[in-house]
PDB file of C-alpha atoms in Angstrom:
ATOM      1  CA  MET S   1       0.000   0.000   0.000  1.00 53.00           C
ATOM      2  CA  LEU S   2       1.336   3.464  -0.976  1.00 51.00           C
ATOM      3  CA  PRO S   3       2.121   5.963   1.786  1.00 61.00           C
ATOM      4  CA  GLN S   4      -0.473   8.743   1.980  1.00 63.00           C
ATOM      5  CA  LYS S   5       1.827  11.462   0.556  1.00 59.00           C
ATOM      6  CA  LYS S   6       2.847   9.293  -2.441  1.00 59.00           C
ATOM      7  CA  ALA S   7      -0.760   8.326  -3.070  1.00 55.00           C
ATOM      8  CA  VAL S   8      -1.760  11.991  -3.122  1.00 54.00           C
ATOM      9  CA  ALA S   9       1.125  12.759  -5.530  1.00 55.00           C
ATOM     10  CA  VAL S  10       0.020   9.963  -7.893  1.00 51.00           C
ATOM     11  CA  VAL S  11      -3.561  11.262  -7.838  1.00 50.00           C
ATOM     12  CA  LYS S  12      -2.308  14.770  -8.683  1.00 53.00           C
ATOM     13  CA  VAL S  13      -0.239  13.476 -11.632  1.00 50.00           C
ATOM     14  CA  VAL S  14      -3.189  11.487 -12.983  1.00 49.00           C
ATOM     15  CA  GLN S  15      -5.485  14.489 -12.540  1.00 54.00           C
ATOM     16  CA  LYS S  16      -2.968  16.762 -14.297  1.00 52.00           C
ATOM     17  CA  LYS S  17      -2.786  14.386 -17.288  1.00 53.00           C
ATOM     18  CA  ALA S  18      -6.584  14.210 -17.397  1.00 53.00           C
ATOM     19  CA  ASP S  19      -6.801  18.011 -17.320  1.00 51.00           C
ATOM     20  CA  LEU S  20      -4.264  18.309 -20.161  1.00 50.00           C
ATOM     21  CA  THR S  21      -6.209  15.784 -22.240  1.00 61.00           C
ATOM     22  CA  LYS S  22      -9.424  17.689 -21.558  1.00 63.00           C
ATOM     23  CA  ASP S  23      -7.763  20.992 -22.496  1.00 74.00           C
ATOM     24  CA  LYS S  24      -6.530  19.496 -25.789  1.00 72.00           C
ATOM     25  CA  ARG S  25     -10.019  18.249 -26.597  1.00 78.00           C
ATOM     26  CA  VAL S  26     -11.529  21.648 -25.831  1.00 81.00           C
ATOM     27  CA  LEU S  27      -8.947  23.410 -28.025  1.00 83.00           C
ATOM     28  CA  ALA S  28      -9.489  20.893 -30.842  1.00 76.00           C
ATOM     29  CA  ALA S  29     -13.263  21.393 -30.643  1.00 81.00           C
ATOM     30  CA  GLN S  30     -12.808  25.161 -30.742  1.00 88.00           C
ATOM     31  CA  GLU S  31     -10.488  24.995 -33.754  1.00 84.00           C
ATOM     32  CA  LEU S  32     -12.852  22.604 -35.541  1.00 82.00           C
ATOM     33  CA  GLY S  33     -15.672  25.098 -35.024  1.00 85.00           C
ATOM     34  CA  LYS S  34     -13.528  27.857 -36.528  1.00 89.00           C
ATOM     35  CA  GLN S  35     -12.535  25.669 -39.506  1.00 85.00           C
ATOM     36  CA  ARG S  36     -16.181  24.810 -40.226  1.00 86.00           C
ATOM     37  CA  HIS S  37     -17.178  28.466 -39.903  1.00 88.00           C
ATOM     38  CA  ASN S  38     -14.576  29.527 -42.494  1.00 90.00           C
ATOM     39  CA  VAL S  39     -15.577  26.828 -44.993  1.00 88.00           C
ATOM     40  CA  ILE S  40     -19.296  27.562 -44.575  1.00 88.00           C
ATOM     41  CA  GLN S  41     -18.651  31.275 -45.208  1.00 91.00           C
ATOM     42  CA  VAL S  42     -16.860  30.376 -48.459  1.00 92.00           C
ATOM     43  CA  LEU S  43     -19.728  28.105 -49.549  1.00 90.00           C
ATOM     44  CA  LYS S  44     -22.379  30.700 -48.636  1.00 90.00           C
ATOM     45  CA  TYR S  45     -20.816  33.684 -50.364  1.00 93.00           C
ATOM     46  CA  THR S  46     -19.073  32.149 -53.411  1.00 92.00           C
ATOM     47  CA  ASN S  47     -19.972  29.566 -56.051  1.00 92.00           C
ATOM     48  CA  ALA S  48     -17.286  27.161 -54.764  1.00 92.00           C
ATOM     49  CA  SER S  49     -18.579  23.594 -54.569  1.00 90.00           C
ATOM     50  CA  PRO S  50     -17.345  20.801 -52.239  1.00 90.00           C
ATOM     51  CA  ILE S  51     -16.372  17.338 -53.514  1.00 91.00           C
ATOM     52  CA  ARG S  52     -16.654  14.364 -51.166  1.00 89.00           C
ATOM     53  CA  ARG S  53     -14.279  12.160 -53.167  1.00 88.00           C
ATOM     54  CA  TYR S  54     -13.617  10.726 -56.633  1.00 90.00           C
ATOM     55  CA  ASN S  55     -13.823   7.106 -57.794  1.00 84.00           C
ATOM     56  CA  ASP S  56     -14.421   5.223 -61.057  1.00 79.00           C
ATOM     57  CA  ALA S  57     -18.092   6.229 -60.971  1.00 81.00           C
ATOM     58  CA  GLY S  58     -17.244   9.949 -60.827  1.00 88.00           C
ATOM     59  CA  TYR S  59     -17.257  12.872 -58.396  1.00 92.00           C
ATOM     60  CA  LEU S  60     -19.395  12.332 -55.288  1.00 90.00           C
ATOM     61  CA  CYS S  61     -21.654  14.954 -53.696  1.00 89.00           C
ATOM     62  CA  CYS S  62     -20.824  15.978 -50.110  1.00 85.00           C
ATOM     63  CA  PHE S  63     -24.480  16.230 -49.103  1.00 84.00           C
ATOM     64  CA  CYS S  64     -26.111  13.153 -50.713  1.00 86.00           C
ATOM     65  CA  THR S  65     -25.279   9.988 -52.660  1.00 87.00           C
ATOM     66  CA  GLN S  66     -25.352  11.540 -56.148  1.00 90.00           C
ATOM     67  CA  GLN S  67     -22.207  11.251 -58.288  1.00 89.00           C
ATOM     68  CA  TYR S  68     -21.266  12.700 -61.654  1.00 91.00           C
ATOM     69  CA  LYS S  69     -18.608  12.012 -64.280  1.00 88.00           C
ATOM     70  CA  ASP S  70     -18.325  15.735 -65.043  1.00 90.00           C
ATOM     71  CA  PRO S  71     -17.435  17.973 -62.058  1.00 90.00           C
ATOM     72  CA  ALA S  72     -19.471  20.768 -63.684  1.00 90.00           C
ATOM     73  CA  ASP S  73     -22.589  18.618 -63.271  1.00 91.00           C
ATOM     74  CA  LEU S  74     -21.783  18.089 -59.585  1.00 91.00           C
ATOM     75  CA  LYS S  75     -21.309  21.840 -59.160  1.00 91.00           C
ATOM     76  CA  ALA S  76     -24.717  22.537 -60.762  1.00 91.00           C
ATOM     77  CA  HIS S  77     -26.370  19.825 -58.643  1.00 91.00           C
ATOM     78  CA  THR S  78     -24.915  21.222 -55.402  1.00 89.00           C
ATOM     79  CA  ALA S  79     -26.029  24.781 -56.209  1.00 88.00           C
ATOM     80  CA  LYS S  80     -29.560  23.651 -57.063  1.00 89.00           C
ATOM     81  CA  GLU S  81     -30.228  20.972 -54.452  1.00 88.00           C
ATOM     82  CA  HIS S  82     -28.119  21.866 -51.416  1.00 86.00           C
ATOM     83  CA  ASN S  83     -28.025  25.642 -51.171  1.00 80.00           C
ATOM     84  CA  LYS S  84     -30.068  25.496 -47.941  1.00 77.00           C
ATOM     85  CA  THR S  85     -28.101  22.672 -46.310  1.00 76.00           C
ATOM     86  CA  ILE S  86     -24.674  24.340 -46.270  1.00 79.00           C
ATOM     87  CA  GLU S  87     -24.842  24.917 -42.490  1.00 76.00           C
ATOM     88  CA  GLN S  88     -24.788  21.118 -42.012  1.00 73.00           C
ATOM     89  CA  PHE S  89     -21.497  20.800 -43.908  1.00 72.00           C
ATOM     90  CA  MET S  90     -18.902  18.489 -42.301  1.00 65.00           C
ATOM     91  CA  LYS S  91     -20.927  18.036 -39.089  1.00 68.00           C
ATOM     92  CA  GLY S  92     -19.830  14.972 -37.148  1.00 59.00           C
ATOM     93  CA  VAL S  93     -16.277  15.057 -38.552  1.00 60.00           C
ATOM     94  CA  GLY S  94     -13.466  15.572 -36.035  1.00 55.00           C
ATOM     95  CA  LEU S  95     -10.586  18.006 -36.516  1.00 58.00           C
ATOM     96  CA  THR S  96      -8.001  15.252 -37.105  1.00 62.00           C
ATOM     97  CA  ALA S  97      -9.986  14.109 -40.174  1.00 63.00           C
ATOM     98  CA  PHE S  98     -11.178  17.543 -41.324  1.00 75.00           C
ATOM     99  CA  SER S  99     -10.255  18.066 -44.976  1.00 81.00           C
ATOM    100  CA  VAL S 100     -12.258  19.776 -47.716  1.00 87.00           C
ATOM    101  CA  LYS S 101     -11.902  19.401 -51.484  1.00 91.00           C
ATOM    102  CA  LEU S 102     -13.339  22.493 -53.200  1.00 92.00           C
ATOM    103  CA  ASP S 103     -14.124  22.992 -56.885  1.00 94.00           C
ATOM    104  CA  ILE S 104     -13.203  26.651 -57.477  1.00 94.00           C
ATOM    105  CA  THR S 105     -13.624  26.585 -61.268  1.00 93.00           C
ATOM    106  CA  ASN S 106     -14.744  30.036 -62.507  1.00 93.00           C
ATOM    107  CA  LEU S 107     -14.890  31.166 -58.882  1.00 93.00           C
ATOM    108  CA  LYS S 108     -17.115  34.194 -58.250  1.00 93.00           C
ATOM    109  CA  CYS S 109     -18.441  36.170 -55.304  1.00 94.00           C
ATOM    110  CA  LYS S 110     -22.219  35.746 -54.900  1.00 93.00           C
ATOM    111  CA  ILE S 111     -22.542  39.256 -53.469  1.00 95.00           C
ATOM    112  CA  CYS S 112     -20.911  41.354 -56.210  1.00 94.00           C
ATOM    113  CA  ASP S 113     -20.135  38.805 -58.962  1.00 94.00           C
ATOM    114  CA  ALA S 114     -16.398  39.581 -58.749  1.00 94.00           C
ATOM    115  CA  THR S 115     -14.071  36.932 -60.216  1.00 93.00           C
ATOM    116  CA  ILE S 116     -11.626  35.370 -57.737  1.00 92.00           C
ATOM    117  CA  GLU S 117      -8.587  33.483 -59.044  1.00 89.00           C
ATOM    118  CA  LYS S 118      -7.076  31.716 -56.032  1.00 88.00           C
ATOM    119  CA  LEU S 119      -8.060  30.184 -52.702  1.00 84.00           C
ATOM    120  CA  GLU S 120      -6.316  32.924 -50.709  1.00 86.00           C
ATOM    121  CA  GLY S 121      -8.206  35.549 -52.675  1.00 91.00           C
ATOM    122  CA  ILE S 122     -11.536  34.253 -51.348  1.00 91.00           C
ATOM    123  CA  TYR S 123     -10.813  35.288 -47.765  1.00 91.00           C
ATOM    124  CA  GLU S 124      -9.198  38.563 -48.791  1.00 93.00           C
ATOM    125  CA  HIS S 125     -12.087  39.629 -51.042  1.00 95.00           C
ATOM    126  CA  LEU S 126     -14.935  38.632 -48.719  1.00 95.00           C
ATOM    127  CA  SER S 127     -13.229  40.200 -45.689  1.00 94.00           C
ATOM    128  CA  ASN S 128     -12.161  43.475 -47.319  1.00 95.00           C
ATOM    129  CA  ALA S 129     -14.978  44.089 -49.797  1.00 96.00           C
ATOM    130  CA  HIS S 130     -17.944  42.777 -47.811  1.00 95.00           C
ATOM    131  CA  GLU S 131     -16.744  42.547 -44.178  1.00 95.00           C
ATOM    132  CA  ILE S 132     -17.552  38.841 -43.985  1.00 94.00           C
ATOM    133  CA  PRO S 133     -15.877  37.545 -40.777  1.00 94.00           C
ATOM    134  CA  PHE S 134     -13.264  34.784 -40.920  1.00 93.00           C
ATOM    135  CA  HIS S 135     -11.080  33.181 -38.264  1.00 90.00           C
ATOM    136  CA  VAL S 136      -7.359  33.693 -38.932  1.00 88.00           C
ATOM    137  CA  GLY S 137      -4.215  31.843 -37.856  1.00 88.00           C
ATOM    138  CA  LEU S 138      -5.589  28.369 -38.638  1.00 86.00           C
ATOM    139  CA  LYS S 139      -3.877  25.564 -40.543  1.00 82.00           C
ATOM    140  CA  ASN S 140      -5.206  25.125 -44.064  1.00 83.00           C
ATOM    141  CA  HIS S 141      -7.619  22.210 -44.500  1.00 84.00           C
ATOM    142  CA  ILE S 142      -8.881  23.157 -47.977  1.00 88.00           C
ATOM    143  CA  LEU S 143      -7.651  21.606 -51.238  1.00 91.00           C
ATOM    144  CA  PRO S 144      -8.766  23.749 -54.233  1.00 93.00           C
ATOM    145  CA  PHE S 145      -9.376  22.231 -57.690  1.00 94.00           C
ATOM    146  CA  LYS S 146     -10.087  23.816 -61.077  1.00 93.00           C
ATOM    147  CA  PHE S 147     -11.602  21.955 -64.025  1.00 92.00           C
ATOM    148  CA  ASN S 148     -11.155  24.497 -66.829  1.00 88.00           C
ATOM    149  CA  ASP S 149     -10.384  21.909 -69.532  1.00 83.00           C
ATOM    150  CA  GLU S 150     -10.067  18.153 -70.014  1.00 82.00           C
ATOM    151  CA  ASN S 151      -6.688  18.055 -68.243  1.00 86.00           C
ATOM    152  CA  LEU S 152      -6.331  17.618 -64.483  1.00 89.00           C
ATOM    153  CA  ARG S 153      -4.076  20.526 -63.486  1.00 90.00           C
ATOM    154  CA  CYS S 154      -2.606  21.572 -60.159  1.00 92.00           C
ATOM    155  CA  THR S 155      -4.027  24.989 -59.219  1.00 91.00           C
ATOM    156  CA  ALA S 156      -0.673  25.995 -57.709  1.00 90.00           C
ATOM    157  CA  CYS S 157       1.846  25.029 -60.412  1.00 90.00           C
ATOM    158  CA  ASN S 158      -0.247  23.941 -63.455  1.00 90.00           C
ATOM    159  CA  THR S 159       1.348  20.469 -63.586  1.00 90.00           C
ATOM    160  CA  ILE S 160      -0.932  18.014 -65.447  1.00 88.00           C
ATOM    161  CA  PHE S 161      -1.783  14.573 -64.010  1.00 86.00           C
ATOM    162  CA  GLY S 162      -3.388  11.469 -65.470  1.00 83.00           C
ATOM    163  CA  SER S 163      -5.627  10.706 -62.494  1.00 85.00           C
ATOM    164  CA  PHE S 164      -7.468  12.628 -59.799  1.00 89.00           C
ATOM    165  CA  LYS S 165      -5.724  10.631 -57.068  1.00 87.00           C
ATOM    166  CA  SER S 166      -2.210  11.499 -58.285  1.00 88.00           C
ATOM    167  CA  LEU S 167      -3.213  15.168 -58.639  1.00 90.00           C
ATOM    168  CA  GLN S 168      -4.626  15.203 -55.121  1.00 89.00           C
ATOM    169  CA  GLU S 169      -1.501  13.622 -53.595  1.00 88.00           C
ATOM    170  CA  HIS S 170       0.695  16.127 -55.464  1.00 90.00           C
ATOM    171  CA  MET S 171      -1.347  19.083 -54.199  1.00 90.00           C
ATOM    172  CA  TYR S 172      -0.736  18.103 -50.579  1.00 88.00           C
ATOM    173  CA  ARG S 173       2.787  19.503 -51.124  1.00 88.00           C
ATOM    174  CA  HIS S 174       1.357  22.936 -51.901  1.00 88.00           C
ATOM    175  CA  PHE S 175      -1.579  23.170 -49.499  1.00 88.00           C
ATOM    176  CA  GLY S 176      -0.973  20.631 -46.712  1.00 85.00           C
ATOM    177  CA  GLU S 177       0.298  21.940 -43.372  1.00 82.00           C
ATOM    178  CA  HIS S 178       0.541  18.660 -41.449  1.00 84.00           C
ATOM    179  CA  ALA S 179       4.020  17.179 -41.977  1.00 87.00           C
ATOM    180  CA  CYS S 180       5.427  13.681 -41.474  1.00 88.00           C
ATOM    181  CA  ASP S 181       8.379  14.031 -39.059  1.00 87.00           C
ATOM    182  CA  VAL S 182      10.192  11.162 -40.815  1.00 84.00           C
ATOM    183  CA  CYS S 183      10.190  12.224 -44.477  1.00 84.00           C
ATOM    184  CA  GLY S 184       8.681  15.720 -44.421  1.00 85.00           C
ATOM    185  CA  SER S 185       5.747  14.850 -46.701  1.00 84.00           C
ATOM    186  CA  GLN S 186       2.798  17.213 -46.311  1.00 87.00           C
ATOM    187  CA  PHE S 187      -0.827  16.205 -45.678  1.00 86.00           C
ATOM    188  CA  MET S 188      -4.175  17.921 -45.168  1.00 80.00           C
ATOM    189  CA  ASN S 189      -4.898  16.646 -41.652  1.00 81.00           C
ATOM    190  CA  ALA S 190      -3.384  14.726 -38.729  1.00 83.00           C
ATOM    191  CA  GLN S 191      -5.251  11.528 -39.595  1.00 82.00           C
ATOM    192  CA  MET S 192      -3.515  11.371 -42.992  1.00 84.00           C
ATOM    193  CA  VAL S 193      -0.133  11.696 -41.264  1.00 85.00           C
ATOM    194  CA  ARG S 194      -0.950   8.836 -38.865  1.00 84.00           C
ATOM    195  CA  HIS S 195      -2.060   6.670 -41.791  1.00 82.00           C
ATOM    196  CA  HIS S 196       1.148   7.497 -43.696  1.00 83.00           C
ATOM    197  CA  LYS S 197       3.782   7.005 -40.948  1.00 83.00           C
ATOM    198  CA  PRO S 198       3.631   3.173 -40.710  1.00 79.00           C
ATOM    199  CA  LYS S 199       5.015   3.132 -44.268  1.00 75.00           C
ATOM    200  CA  HIS S 200       8.412   4.065 -42.782  1.00 79.00           C
ATOM    201  CA  LEU S 201       8.563   1.128 -40.348  1.00 76.00           C
ATOM    202  CA  LYS S 202      11.351  -1.302 -41.192  1.00 76.00           C
ATOM    203  CA  GLY S 203      10.408  -4.944 -41.535  1.00 75.00           C
ATOM    204  CA  SER S 204       9.357  -7.478 -44.119  1.00 78.00           C
ATOM    205  CA  PHE S 205       6.444  -6.388 -46.301  1.00 80.00           C
ATOM    206  CA  ALA S 206       5.278  -8.977 -48.809  1.00 83.00           C
ATOM    207  CA  CYS S 207       3.630  -8.107 -52.106  1.00 84.00           C
ATOM    208  CA  SER S 208       0.048  -9.398 -52.177  1.00 79.00           C
ATOM    209  CA  ASN S 209       0.366 -10.293 -55.879  1.00 77.00           C
ATOM    210  CA  CYS S 210       3.803 -11.955 -56.153  1.00 82.00           C
ATOM    211  CA  ALA S 211       6.606 -13.447 -54.040  1.00 81.00           C
ATOM    212  CA  LYS S 212       8.644 -10.239 -53.632  1.00 84.00           C
ATOM    213  CA  THR S 213       9.231  -8.665 -50.203  1.00 83.00           C
ATOM    214  CA  PHE S 214      10.375  -5.143 -49.248  1.00 84.00           C
ATOM    215  CA  ASP S 215      11.864  -3.557 -46.142  1.00 81.00           C
ATOM    216  CA  THR S 216       9.200  -0.815 -45.917  1.00 79.00           C
ATOM    217  CA  ALA S 217       5.490  -0.685 -46.679  1.00 78.00           C
ATOM    218  CA  ARG S 218       6.114   2.375 -48.835  1.00 77.00           C
ATOM    219  CA  LYS S 219       8.391   0.424 -51.206  1.00 83.00           C
ATOM    220  CA  ARG S 220       5.941  -2.495 -51.256  1.00 84.00           C
ATOM    221  CA  ASN S 221       3.022  -0.176 -52.088  1.00 80.00           C
ATOM    222  CA  SER S 222       4.997   1.556 -54.831  1.00 80.00           C
ATOM    223  CA  HIS S 223       5.911  -1.845 -56.304  1.00 82.00           C
ATOM    224  CA  GLU S 224       2.274  -2.962 -56.284  1.00 78.00           C
ATOM    225  CA  ARG S 225       1.099   0.260 -57.920  1.00 73.00           C
ATOM    226  CA  SER S 226       3.694   0.086 -60.692  1.00 73.00           C
ATOM    227  CA  VAL S 227       3.937  -3.657 -61.361  1.00 76.00           C
ATOM    228  CA  HIS S 228       0.466  -4.896 -60.414  1.00 71.00           C
ATOM    229  CA  VAL S 229      -1.579  -1.822 -61.272  1.00 61.00           C
ATOM    230  CA  ASP S 230      -4.140  -3.913 -63.208  1.00 50.00           C
ATOM    231  CA  ALA S 231      -4.829  -6.072 -60.176  1.00 53.00           C
ATOM    232  CA  ILE S 232      -5.124  -3.406 -57.486  1.00 50.00           C
ATOM    233  CA  ARG S 233      -6.550  -0.358 -59.247  1.00 51.00           C
ATOM    234  CA  MET S 234      -7.747  -0.618 -62.814  1.00 55.00           C
ATOM    235  CA  ASN S 235      -9.696  -3.879 -62.578  1.00 65.00           C
ATOM    236  CA  LYS S 236     -11.667  -3.446 -59.342  1.00 71.00           C
ATOM    237  CA  CYS S 237     -15.252  -2.166 -59.511  1.00 75.00           C
ATOM    238  CA  SER S 238     -15.670   0.829 -57.195  1.00 71.00           C
ATOM    239  CA  LEU S 239     -19.389   0.113 -56.742  1.00 75.00           C
ATOM    240  CA  CYS S 240     -19.394  -3.552 -55.711  1.00 75.00           C
ATOM    241  CA  ASN S 241     -15.642  -4.380 -55.313  1.00 70.00           C
ATOM    242  CA  GLU S 242     -15.808  -7.242 -57.842  1.00 76.00           C
ATOM    243  CA  LYS S 243     -12.431  -7.811 -59.545  1.00 72.00           C
ATOM    244  CA  PHE S 244     -11.783  -8.554 -63.205  1.00 71.00           C
ATOM    245  CA  LYS S 245      -8.894  -9.975 -65.190  1.00 62.00           C
ATOM    246  CA  HIS S 246      -9.005  -7.164 -67.763  1.00 67.00           C
ATOM    247  CA  TYR S 247      -9.735  -3.446 -67.489  1.00 65.00           C
ATOM    248  CA  HIS S 248     -12.171  -3.375 -70.400  1.00 70.00           C
ATOM    249  CA  THR S 249     -14.115  -6.257 -68.799  1.00 76.00           C
ATOM    250  CA  LYS S 250     -14.570  -4.115 -65.704  1.00 76.00           C
ATOM    251  CA  MET S 251     -15.856  -1.223 -67.827  1.00 74.00           C
ATOM    252  CA  LEU S 252     -18.388  -3.520 -69.513  1.00 79.00           C
ATOM    253  CA  HIS S 253     -19.443  -4.688 -66.035  1.00 81.00           C
ATOM    254  CA  LEU S 254     -20.008  -1.062 -64.963  1.00 78.00           C
ATOM    255  CA  LYS S 255     -22.217  -0.543 -68.005  1.00 78.00           C
ATOM    256  CA  ASN S 256     -24.198  -3.802 -67.905  1.00 82.00           C
ATOM    257  CA  VAL S 257     -24.567  -4.288 -64.141  1.00 83.00           C
ATOM    258  CA  HIS S 258     -24.556  -0.744 -62.760  1.00 78.00           C
ATOM    259  CA  GLY S 259     -25.852   1.187 -65.760  1.00 76.00           C
ATOM    260  CA  ARG S 260     -22.760   3.384 -66.030  1.00 71.00           C
ATOM    261  CA  ALA S 261     -21.869   4.839 -69.423  1.00 64.00           C
ATOM    262  CA  SER S 262     -19.216   2.775 -71.176  1.00 58.00           C
ATOM    263  CA  GLN S 263     -16.250   5.147 -71.084  1.00 65.00           C
ATOM    264  CA  PHE S 264     -12.640   4.019 -71.303  1.00 68.00           C
ATOM    265  CA  PRO S 265     -10.376   6.725 -69.786  1.00 70.00           C
ATOM    266  CA  CYS S 266      -6.707   7.042 -70.719  1.00 71.00           C
ATOM    267  CA  GLN S 267      -4.562   6.821 -67.577  1.00 67.00           C
ATOM    268  CA  SER S 268      -1.903   9.101 -69.088  1.00 65.00           C
ATOM    269  CA  CYS S 269      -3.892  12.149 -70.234  1.00 66.00           C
ATOM    270  CA  ASN S 270      -7.434  11.632 -68.858  1.00 66.00           C
ATOM    271  CA  GLN S 271      -9.169  11.551 -72.247  1.00 73.00           C
ATOM    272  CA  SER S 272     -12.053   9.060 -72.472  1.00 75.00           C
ATOM    273  CA  PHE S 273     -13.158   6.854 -75.366  1.00 73.00           C
ATOM    274  CA  ALA S 274     -16.342   4.992 -76.248  1.00 67.00           C
ATOM    275  CA  THR S 275     -14.595   1.681 -76.960  1.00 67.00           C
ATOM    276  CA  TRP S 276     -11.520  -0.219 -75.756  1.00 66.00           C
ATOM    277  CA  ALA S 277     -10.218  -0.364 -79.340  1.00 67.00           C
ATOM    278  CA  ARG S 278     -10.229   3.429 -79.677  1.00 72.00           C
ATOM    279  CA  LEU S 279      -8.438   3.809 -76.346  1.00 72.00           C
ATOM    280  CA  SER S 280      -5.764   1.304 -77.438  1.00 69.00           C
ATOM    281  CA  GLN S 281      -5.306   3.168 -80.727  1.00 69.00           C
ATOM    282  CA  HIS S 282      -4.929   6.461 -78.839  1.00 69.00           C
ATOM    283  CA  ILE S 283      -2.316   5.014 -76.449  1.00 68.00           C
ATOM    284  CA  ARG S 284      -0.252   3.558 -79.316  1.00 62.00           C
ATOM    285  CA  LYS S 285      -0.368   6.842 -81.231  1.00 60.00           C
ATOM    286  CA  PHE S 286       0.218   9.404 -78.494  1.00 62.00           C
ATOM    287  CA  HIS S 287       1.876   7.746 -75.504  1.00 61.00           C
ATOM    288  CA  LEU S 288       3.955   4.705 -76.422  1.00 59.00           C
ATOM    289  CA  MET S 289       6.460   6.851 -78.346  1.00 50.00           C
ATOM    290  CA  LEU S 290       6.903   9.395 -75.547  1.00 52.00           C
ATOM    291  CA  GLN S 291       9.214   7.353 -73.308  1.00 54.00           C
ATOM    292  CA  THR S 292      11.533  10.239 -72.406  1.00 62.00           C
ATOM    293  CA  PHE S 293      12.441   9.416 -68.773  1.00 70.00           C
ATOM    294  CA  LYS S 294      15.232   6.812 -68.874  1.00 76.00           C
ATOM    295  CA  CYS S 295      16.363   4.587 -66.015  1.00 79.00           C
ATOM    296  CA  ALA S 296      20.049   5.002 -65.148  1.00 80.00           C
ATOM    297  CA  TYR S 297      20.395   1.340 -64.104  1.00 80.00           C
ATOM    298  CA  CYS S 298      18.676  -0.529 -66.954  1.00 78.00           C
ATOM    299  CA  GLU S 299      17.354  -0.001 -70.477  1.00 74.00           C
ATOM    300  CA  MET S 300      13.768   0.882 -69.525  1.00 73.00           C
ATOM    301  CA  SER S 301      12.183   4.283 -70.275  1.00 70.00           C
ATOM    302  CA  PHE S 302       8.953   5.863 -69.075  1.00 67.00           C
ATOM    303  CA  GLY S 303       6.438   8.485 -70.123  1.00 62.00           C
ATOM    304  CA  ASN S 304       6.676  10.536 -66.925  1.00 64.00           C
ATOM    305  CA  VAL S 305       8.868  10.909 -63.853  1.00 69.00           C
ATOM    306  CA  ALA S 306       6.276   9.311 -61.526  1.00 69.00           C
ATOM    307  CA  PHE S 307       6.391   6.039 -63.491  1.00 70.00           C
ATOM    308  CA  LEU S 308      10.205   6.169 -63.444  1.00 75.00           C
ATOM    309  CA  ARG S 309      10.206   6.724 -59.660  1.00 78.00           C
ATOM    310  CA  ASN S 310       7.885   3.751 -59.108  1.00 75.00           C
ATOM    311  CA  HIS S 311      10.140   1.611 -61.319  1.00 76.00           C
ATOM    312  CA  MET S 312      13.221   2.621 -59.280  1.00 78.00           C
ATOM    313  CA  VAL S 313      11.530   1.529 -56.060  1.00 78.00           C
ATOM    314  CA  ALA S 314      10.210  -1.727 -57.496  1.00 75.00           C
ATOM    315  CA  LYS S 315      13.294  -2.814 -59.461  1.00 77.00           C
ATOM    316  CA  HIS S 316      16.310  -0.998 -57.989  1.00 75.00           C
ATOM    317  CA  ASN S 317      15.495  -0.748 -54.258  1.00 72.00           C
ATOM    318  CA  GLY S 318      14.576   2.904 -54.470  1.00 64.00           C
ATOM    319  CA  TYR S 319      17.904   4.206 -55.823  1.00 57.00           C
ATOM    320  CA  THR S 320      17.579   7.470 -57.790  1.00 52.00           C
TER     321      THR S 320
END
């Protein structure tokens, strides 16, 4: 049994830790309220439109289950159907997971119809021109997208990407303010950092598609994306998770089973085609001859630096 003085000291330490935990929760709740307030002000006073996420079926609405292939259709749907439900935006989501994807294509102020080019300009214009209140000094949790043409471009540097996922991951570098303390990679919230950090743990990580093993999960994941891309990304139905041997078989499944339009998107430039044959013809004509990024350790060449980087991890243990 502990002496009375030591017992009292232990109780005080436990109480102090409990108080600190409570204080952190209170501060997190307060910051979350401020983050939501800022986003709601943007949605109320501009034509910016939130995107829940993107998958093979299209862009998903933040307020209901509707999804659209064309982000412009999602923007029109949100303006028409959810103008009165903006106050409910992101309710029930904690601060560690708070992250907002905003379509700011042709961004305009609803009050004066002024055109606004960048995310930062939204706060500046609404605050200065219309005295709309915003909380300042907060970490950025907004990822802004523009869909001005058929290409998926970064709004910060205009780099073009072949998929929405690769564009989104790239944009974390520009807009994310939550950093991994191991590699310095940026993310939009603390939950993304926690999900990312196990990739740095040393061990034995086996590929789920072949017999290869890697010393980090990050190298294993890069190998799977580059070598087994058909198995883990292109040939899995996003609506029912059924897997297919061939990509075009999956697209036919989407059309016949789920009623989705038969579109075959090019993974290099994001153009879409009505048939698999036309997509194949396009790839042969425009992409197979553009292998300009050469590997320094073997004879292989690639169409962009991301494919080269994945190859280096998968085949040459990550050497660059």
